[in-house]
Amino acid sequence: MNPQGPDVYAVPLTSRLGTPVHVRDLDDPRVRENLGALEEQGIREVRVSSDTTLEMAVAVTPGAPGAEQPDVTYEAVVVCNDTDEGTTPSEWAQEFRAAAKLPSTPVLVVSGDACSNFSSGTDVARALIASGQAVSVLLVTVDRIVSGTRHPPISMTVFSDGAASCLITREPGPEASFQLLGSATERWLPRKEWSGLADARVTLTAMRTATRRVAGHAEEGFRYLVTPNFGSATRTMLSMAAAMPHTEPYPGLVSTVGHCFSSDVPINLADLAESGRIDDGDAVLACASSRGSLAAMALRFRGPSGR
């Protein structure tokens, strides 16, 4: 669990998503095989982009050429990216710094937790702030499908291409933000011989454990549960594993965005902040999972000044 360190706030900035494509129009055999179940569980559209992760990441970086984001300042950039496009993380970071016109800004690439990378990236950003290396850190999540199927073998969903950014900072500022109260990540080593049921069992156990580890940071309980953009059955199981009957699952943008890797959480938090369905001071439980990890984050919503 990560309750120590300075208070930090995540300020949602923007996202860059691929073009909407209905799942029925994807030229993907695995998607076609599961089309009925996908539509039944609320997966309607997927986002498809020909842009590289570098191009999408630059598009959500304030101050970068061609980017139309708010004028914010930051001393470092943390990028969550698990996509293999033929470059090393160091090469990618150097190319990003050049393309974003950030020649002297530290850029750290976080990977290893796949779709749970947002929580890991937030922990790294918080550590940079705690160590005095930065006051504000730009956190970027970006991934895309380069080849192969968009239908993951163990989850009822469809992968989408996209990027999102948020500012991790010591001060909440005038914009809507989410204070990080605590985080916990459970990790395990999947086995090739595991069935889908075995994967589901360990994921739900991890959800229950991680949730318990962060639950004490919101003594009054959580108003919403924000989950990855999985099908309705998987989201229901995650909600049941959290064992918080008074917490309302937030549907997010499942039907129109699909599963946008580690960008699901920041995209859905931004949607929740803009929805008008959350009040200042409400606590939110956000989770993200991959085949080898599950992260839970306890957050408190801070409405914009004057709200």
Short mmCIF file of C-alpha atoms in Angstrom, two decimals:
data_model
loop_
_atom_site.label_atom_id
_atom_site.label_comp_id
_atom_site.label_asym_id
_atom_site.label_seq_id
_atom_site.Cartn_x
_atom_site.Cartn_y
_atom_site.Cartn_z
CA MET A 1 0.00 0.00 0.00
CA ASN A 2 1.18 3.52 -0.69
CA PRO A 3 -0.37 5.96 1.82
CA GLN A 4 2.94 7.67 2.69
CA GLY A 5 4.48 10.70 1.05
CA PRO A 6 3.01 14.07 0.18
CA ASP A 7 -0.59 14.64 -0.76
CA VAL A 8 -0.87 14.62 -4.52
CA TYR A 9 -3.75 15.36 -6.86
CA ALA A 10 -4.49 13.98 -10.30
CA VAL A 11 -5.91 16.64 -12.60
CA PRO A 12 -7.43 15.05 -15.75
CA LEU A 13 -6.28 16.87 -18.88
CA THR A 14 -7.18 15.27 -22.19
CA SER A 15 -7.23 12.12 -24.32
CA ARG A 16 -6.45 11.17 -27.90
CA LEU A 17 -8.48 8.20 -29.10
CA GLY A 18 -8.59 6.35 -32.39
CA THR A 19 -11.50 6.49 -34.83
CA PRO A 20 -14.71 4.81 -33.60
CA VAL A 21 -15.35 1.49 -35.35
CA HIS A 22 -18.26 -0.78 -34.54
CA VAL A 23 -17.11 -4.19 -33.34
CA ARG A 24 -19.16 -5.79 -36.15
CA ASP A 25 -16.96 -3.99 -38.70
CA LEU A 26 -13.61 -5.22 -37.35
CA ASP A 27 -11.70 -7.63 -39.58
CA ASP A 28 -10.73 -9.77 -36.60
CA PRO A 29 -11.64 -13.49 -36.45
CA ARG A 30 -11.60 -13.67 -32.64
CA VAL A 31 -13.86 -10.63 -32.36
CA ARG A 32 -16.28 -12.16 -34.89
CA GLU A 33 -16.31 -15.43 -32.94
CA ASN A 34 -17.32 -13.58 -29.77
CA LEU A 35 -19.43 -10.86 -31.38
CA GLY A 36 -22.73 -11.87 -29.78
CA ALA A 37 -21.29 -11.99 -26.27
CA LEU A 38 -19.42 -8.71 -26.74
CA GLU A 39 -22.55 -6.84 -27.82
CA GLU A 40 -24.63 -8.50 -25.09
CA GLN A 41 -22.16 -7.26 -22.48
CA GLY A 42 -22.19 -3.69 -23.76
CA ILE A 43 -19.13 -3.55 -26.00
CA ARG A 44 -20.27 -1.61 -29.06
CA GLU A 45 -17.37 0.39 -30.45
CA VAL A 46 -13.60 0.14 -30.54
CA ARG A 47 -11.10 2.89 -31.27
CA VAL A 48 -8.63 2.23 -34.09
CA SER A 49 -5.71 4.51 -34.92
CA SER A 50 -2.90 4.47 -37.45
CA ASP A 51 -0.88 6.83 -35.24
CA THR A 52 2.10 5.50 -33.32
CA THR A 53 2.20 5.62 -29.53
CA LEU A 54 4.73 8.43 -29.90
CA GLU A 55 2.32 10.51 -31.99
CA MET A 56 -0.60 9.87 -29.62
CA ALA A 57 1.50 10.69 -26.55
CA VAL A 58 2.69 13.97 -28.06
CA ALA A 59 -0.93 14.87 -28.89
CA VAL A 60 -1.87 14.78 -25.17
CA THR A 61 1.24 16.62 -23.96
CA PRO A 62 0.65 20.29 -23.04
CA GLY A 63 2.90 22.62 -24.97
CA ALA A 64 3.92 20.05 -27.58
CA PRO A 65 3.67 21.04 -31.27
CA GLY A 66 0.12 20.53 -32.48
CA ALA A 67 -1.20 19.71 -29.04
CA GLU A 68 -4.23 21.66 -27.88
CA GLN A 69 -4.02 21.20 -24.13
CA PRO A 70 -4.22 23.60 -21.18
CA ASP A 71 -1.18 25.71 -20.39
CA VAL A 72 0.25 23.81 -17.40
CA THR A 73 3.76 23.48 -16.05
CA TYR A 74 5.55 20.28 -15.06
CA GLU A 75 9.12 19.29 -14.31
CA ALA A 76 9.03 15.65 -15.44
CA VAL A 77 6.98 13.28 -17.59
CA VAL A 78 6.03 9.71 -16.69
CA VAL A 79 4.75 7.65 -19.63
CA CYS A 80 2.92 4.34 -19.16
CA ASN A 81 3.48 2.35 -22.34
CA ASP A 82 3.65 -1.40 -22.93
CA THR A 83 3.40 -1.37 -26.73
CA ASP A 84 6.29 -2.93 -28.64
CA GLU A 85 6.90 -0.87 -31.77
CA GLY A 86 10.50 -1.92 -32.29
CA THR A 87 12.28 0.65 -30.13
CA THR A 88 13.73 0.37 -26.65
CA PRO A 89 12.12 2.41 -23.83
CA SER A 90 15.16 4.72 -23.83
CA GLU A 91 14.94 5.28 -27.58
CA TRP A 92 11.20 5.93 -27.27
CA ALA A 93 11.77 8.46 -24.46
CA GLN A 94 14.42 10.31 -26.47
CA GLU A 95 12.19 10.44 -29.54
CA PHE A 96 9.31 11.68 -27.38
CA ARG A 97 11.42 14.44 -25.85
CA ALA A 98 12.46 15.56 -29.32
CA ALA A 99 8.94 15.44 -30.78
CA ALA A 100 7.36 17.17 -27.77
CA LYS A 101 10.10 19.84 -27.68
CA LEU A 102 11.16 18.87 -24.17
CA PRO A 103 14.91 18.45 -24.69
CA SER A 104 15.94 18.70 -21.03
CA THR A 105 12.83 17.34 -19.30
CA PRO A 106 13.20 13.96 -17.56
CA VAL A 107 10.98 11.35 -19.25
CA LEU A 108 10.50 8.02 -17.49
CA VAL A 109 8.78 5.09 -19.20
CA VAL A 110 6.80 2.79 -16.88
CA SER A 111 5.81 -0.69 -18.01
CA GLY A 112 5.52 -4.20 -16.60
CA ASP A 113 1.99 -4.04 -15.22
CA ALA A 114 0.27 -3.76 -18.62
CA CYS A 115 -3.26 -2.41 -18.15
CA SER A 116 -2.48 -1.68 -14.47
CA ASN A 117 0.31 0.72 -15.39
CA PHE A 118 -1.67 3.86 -14.48
CA SER A 119 -1.38 3.09 -10.77
CA SER A 120 2.34 2.30 -11.10
CA GLY A 121 2.88 5.51 -13.07
CA THR A 122 1.07 7.51 -10.41
CA ASP A 123 3.30 5.97 -7.72
CA VAL A 124 6.41 6.96 -9.70
CA ALA A 125 5.10 10.51 -10.19
CA ARG A 126 4.36 10.78 -6.49
CA ALA A 127 7.87 9.56 -5.64
CA LEU A 128 9.39 12.25 -7.89
CA ILE A 129 7.38 14.87 -6.02
CA ALA A 130 8.25 13.39 -2.60
CA SER A 131 11.98 13.39 -3.44
CA GLY A 132 11.89 17.05 -4.45
CA GLN A 133 12.65 16.32 -8.10
CA ALA A 134 9.37 17.88 -9.23
CA VAL A 135 6.38 19.87 -8.02
CA SER A 136 4.16 18.66 -10.85
CA VAL A 137 4.55 15.64 -13.13
CA LEU A 138 2.77 15.00 -16.42
CA LEU A 139 1.46 11.42 -16.47
CA VAL A 140 0.71 9.99 -19.93
CA THR A 141 -0.86 6.61 -20.66
CA VAL A 142 -0.63 5.30 -24.22
CA ASP A 143 -0.96 1.94 -25.98
CA ARG A 144 -2.19 0.50 -29.24
CA ILE A 145 -2.61 -2.80 -31.06
CA VAL A 146 0.24 -3.25 -33.52
CA SER A 147 -0.64 -6.74 -34.74
CA GLY A 148 -2.80 -9.69 -33.78
CA THR A 149 -6.29 -9.78 -32.35
CA ARG A 150 -8.02 -7.02 -30.42
CA HIS A 151 -9.86 -9.61 -28.34
CA PRO A 152 -7.85 -10.61 -25.24
CA PRO A 153 -7.93 -14.32 -24.42
CA ILE A 154 -9.18 -13.98 -20.83
CA SER A 155 -11.49 -10.93 -20.81
CA MET A 156 -14.72 -10.12 -22.61
CA THR A 157 -13.71 -6.84 -24.18
CA VAL A 158 -11.97 -5.31 -27.20
CA PHE A 159 -8.67 -3.42 -27.13
CA SER A 160 -8.66 0.21 -28.32
CA ASP A 161 -5.86 2.54 -29.41
CA GLY A 162 -5.46 5.75 -27.46
CA ALA A 163 -3.69 7.98 -24.99
CA ALA A 164 -4.67 10.08 -21.99
CA SER A 165 -2.87 12.57 -19.79
CA CYS A 166 -3.26 14.04 -16.34
CA LEU A 167 -1.20 16.29 -14.11
CA ILE A 168 0.05 14.86 -10.81
CA THR A 169 0.69 17.79 -8.50
CA ARG A 170 1.02 18.81 -4.85
CA GLU A 171 -1.79 21.34 -5.08
CA PRO A 172 -5.35 20.71 -6.34
CA GLY A 173 -5.62 24.01 -8.21
CA PRO A 174 -8.89 25.49 -9.50
CA GLU A 175 -9.76 22.55 -11.79
CA ALA A 176 -11.54 19.35 -10.83
CA SER A 177 -9.06 16.85 -9.44
CA PHE A 178 -8.76 13.57 -7.56
CA GLN A 179 -6.66 13.42 -4.41
CA LEU A 180 -4.71 10.16 -4.12
CA LEU A 181 -5.45 8.68 -0.70
CA GLY A 182 -3.71 5.34 -1.14
CA SER A 183 -2.92 2.61 -3.63
CA ALA A 184 -2.23 -1.10 -3.54
CA THR A 185 -1.11 -3.48 -6.27
CA GLU A 186 -1.27 -7.26 -6.16
CA ARG A 187 1.02 -9.18 -8.53
CA TRP A 188 1.36 -12.84 -9.46
CA LEU A 189 2.97 -15.04 -12.09
CA PRO A 190 0.38 -16.47 -14.51
CA ARG A 191 0.87 -20.04 -15.65
CA LYS A 192 0.51 -21.16 -19.24
CA GLU A 193 -1.60 -24.13 -18.20
CA TRP A 194 -4.17 -21.97 -16.40
CA SER A 195 -7.69 -21.91 -17.79
CA GLY A 196 -9.76 -18.77 -18.05
CA LEU A 197 -11.46 -19.79 -14.81
CA ALA A 198 -8.12 -19.95 -12.99
CA ASP A 199 -7.19 -16.50 -14.27
CA ALA A 200 -10.54 -15.12 -13.15
CA ARG A 201 -10.18 -16.68 -9.70
CA VAL A 202 -6.77 -15.14 -9.00
CA THR A 203 -7.90 -11.76 -10.37
CA LEU A 204 -10.95 -11.65 -8.11
CA THR A 205 -8.88 -12.71 -5.10
CA ALA A 206 -6.41 -9.91 -5.90
CA MET A 207 -9.30 -7.45 -6.21
CA ARG A 208 -10.59 -8.39 -2.77
CA THR A 209 -7.12 -8.14 -1.21
CA ALA A 210 -6.14 -4.84 -2.84
CA THR A 211 -9.49 -3.27 -1.99
CA ARG A 212 -9.15 -4.22 1.66
CA ARG A 213 -5.69 -2.66 1.75
CA VAL A 214 -6.97 0.75 0.59
CA ALA A 215 -10.45 0.70 2.17
CA GLY A 216 -9.30 2.39 5.38
CA HIS A 217 -8.44 5.57 3.48
CA ALA A 218 -12.15 6.31 3.03
CA GLU A 219 -13.79 5.62 6.36
CA GLU A 220 -17.13 6.85 5.09
CA GLY A 221 -16.92 4.43 2.18
CA PHE A 222 -16.64 4.91 -1.56
CA ARG A 223 -19.39 6.43 -3.65
CA TYR A 224 -18.22 4.97 -6.97
CA LEU A 225 -16.20 2.05 -8.26
CA VAL A 226 -14.37 2.83 -11.49
CA THR A 227 -13.30 -0.31 -13.37
CA PRO A 228 -11.52 -1.07 -16.62
CA ASN A 229 -13.70 -1.09 -19.73
CA PHE A 230 -14.56 -4.77 -19.64
CA GLY A 231 -17.88 -6.38 -20.47
CA SER A 232 -20.69 -6.08 -17.92
CA ALA A 233 -20.19 -9.57 -16.47
CA THR A 234 -16.53 -8.95 -15.63
CA ARG A 235 -17.30 -5.53 -14.15
CA THR A 236 -20.02 -7.08 -12.00
CA MET A 237 -17.62 -9.73 -10.72
CA LEU A 238 -15.02 -7.09 -9.85
CA SER A 239 -17.69 -5.13 -7.99
CA MET A 240 -18.73 -8.24 -6.05
CA ALA A 241 -15.11 -9.02 -5.20
CA ALA A 242 -14.70 -5.49 -3.80
CA ALA A 243 -17.43 -6.42 -1.29
CA MET A 244 -18.68 -2.85 -0.90
CA PRO A 245 -22.46 -3.00 -1.31
CA HIS A 246 -22.96 0.76 -0.97
CA THR A 247 -20.48 1.58 -3.73
CA GLU A 248 -22.04 2.26 -7.12
CA PRO A 249 -20.23 0.86 -10.15
CA TYR A 250 -19.56 3.67 -12.61
CA PRO A 251 -20.10 2.50 -16.21
CA GLY A 252 -17.64 4.94 -17.74
CA LEU A 253 -17.19 4.85 -21.50
CA VAL A 254 -17.28 1.10 -22.01
CA SER A 255 -19.65 1.05 -24.96
CA THR A 256 -18.03 3.85 -26.98
CA VAL A 257 -14.32 3.53 -26.13
CA GLY A 258 -13.68 -0.15 -25.50
CA HIS A 259 -10.72 -1.27 -23.41
CA CYS A 260 -8.02 1.38 -23.86
CA PHE A 261 -5.31 -0.45 -21.92
CA SER A 262 -3.96 1.63 -18.97
CA SER A 263 -5.86 4.70 -20.21
CA ASP A 264 -9.21 3.30 -19.02
CA VAL A 265 -8.88 4.71 -15.49
CA PRO A 266 -7.85 8.30 -16.35
CA ILE A 267 -10.40 8.44 -19.19
CA ASN A 268 -13.22 7.25 -16.94
CA LEU A 269 -12.16 9.51 -14.05
CA ALA A 270 -12.28 12.48 -16.42
CA ASP A 271 -15.73 11.41 -17.59
CA LEU A 272 -16.91 11.06 -13.98
CA ALA A 273 -15.60 14.53 -13.09
CA GLU A 274 -17.45 16.04 -16.05
CA SER A 275 -20.67 14.07 -15.54
CA GLY A 276 -22.10 16.13 -12.68
CA ARG A 277 -22.80 12.88 -10.81
CA ILE A 278 -20.09 13.36 -8.19
CA ASP A 279 -19.82 15.89 -5.36
CA ASP A 280 -16.85 17.55 -3.73
CA GLY A 281 -15.40 15.23 -1.09
CA ASP A 282 -16.82 11.98 -2.53
CA ALA A 283 -14.42 9.04 -2.37
CA VAL A 284 -13.84 6.85 -5.42
CA LEU A 285 -12.32 3.39 -5.68
CA ALA A 286 -10.59 2.82 -9.03
CA CYS A 287 -9.17 -0.50 -10.13
CA ALA A 288 -7.18 -1.72 -13.10
CA SER A 289 -6.08 -5.23 -13.95
CA SER A 290 -3.90 -7.28 -16.27
CA ARG A 291 -3.15 -10.99 -16.45
CA GLY A 292 -0.40 -10.60 -13.84
CA SER A 293 -1.49 -7.67 -11.66
CA LEU A 294 -4.38 -5.77 -10.16
CA ALA A 295 -4.21 -2.26 -8.74
CA ALA A 296 -6.68 -0.49 -6.49
CA MET A 297 -6.58 3.26 -5.89
CA ALA A 298 -8.47 5.23 -3.26
CA LEU A 299 -9.24 8.76 -4.48
CA ARG A 300 -11.18 11.76 -3.23
CA PHE A 301 -12.88 14.11 -5.67
CA ARG A 302 -12.15 17.81 -5.37
CA GLY A 303 -14.58 19.85 -7.40
CA PRO A 304 -13.48 22.95 -9.31
CA SER A 305 -13.29 26.18 -7.34
CA GLY A 306 -16.69 27.76 -6.89
CA ARG A 307 -18.64 24.58 -7.51
#
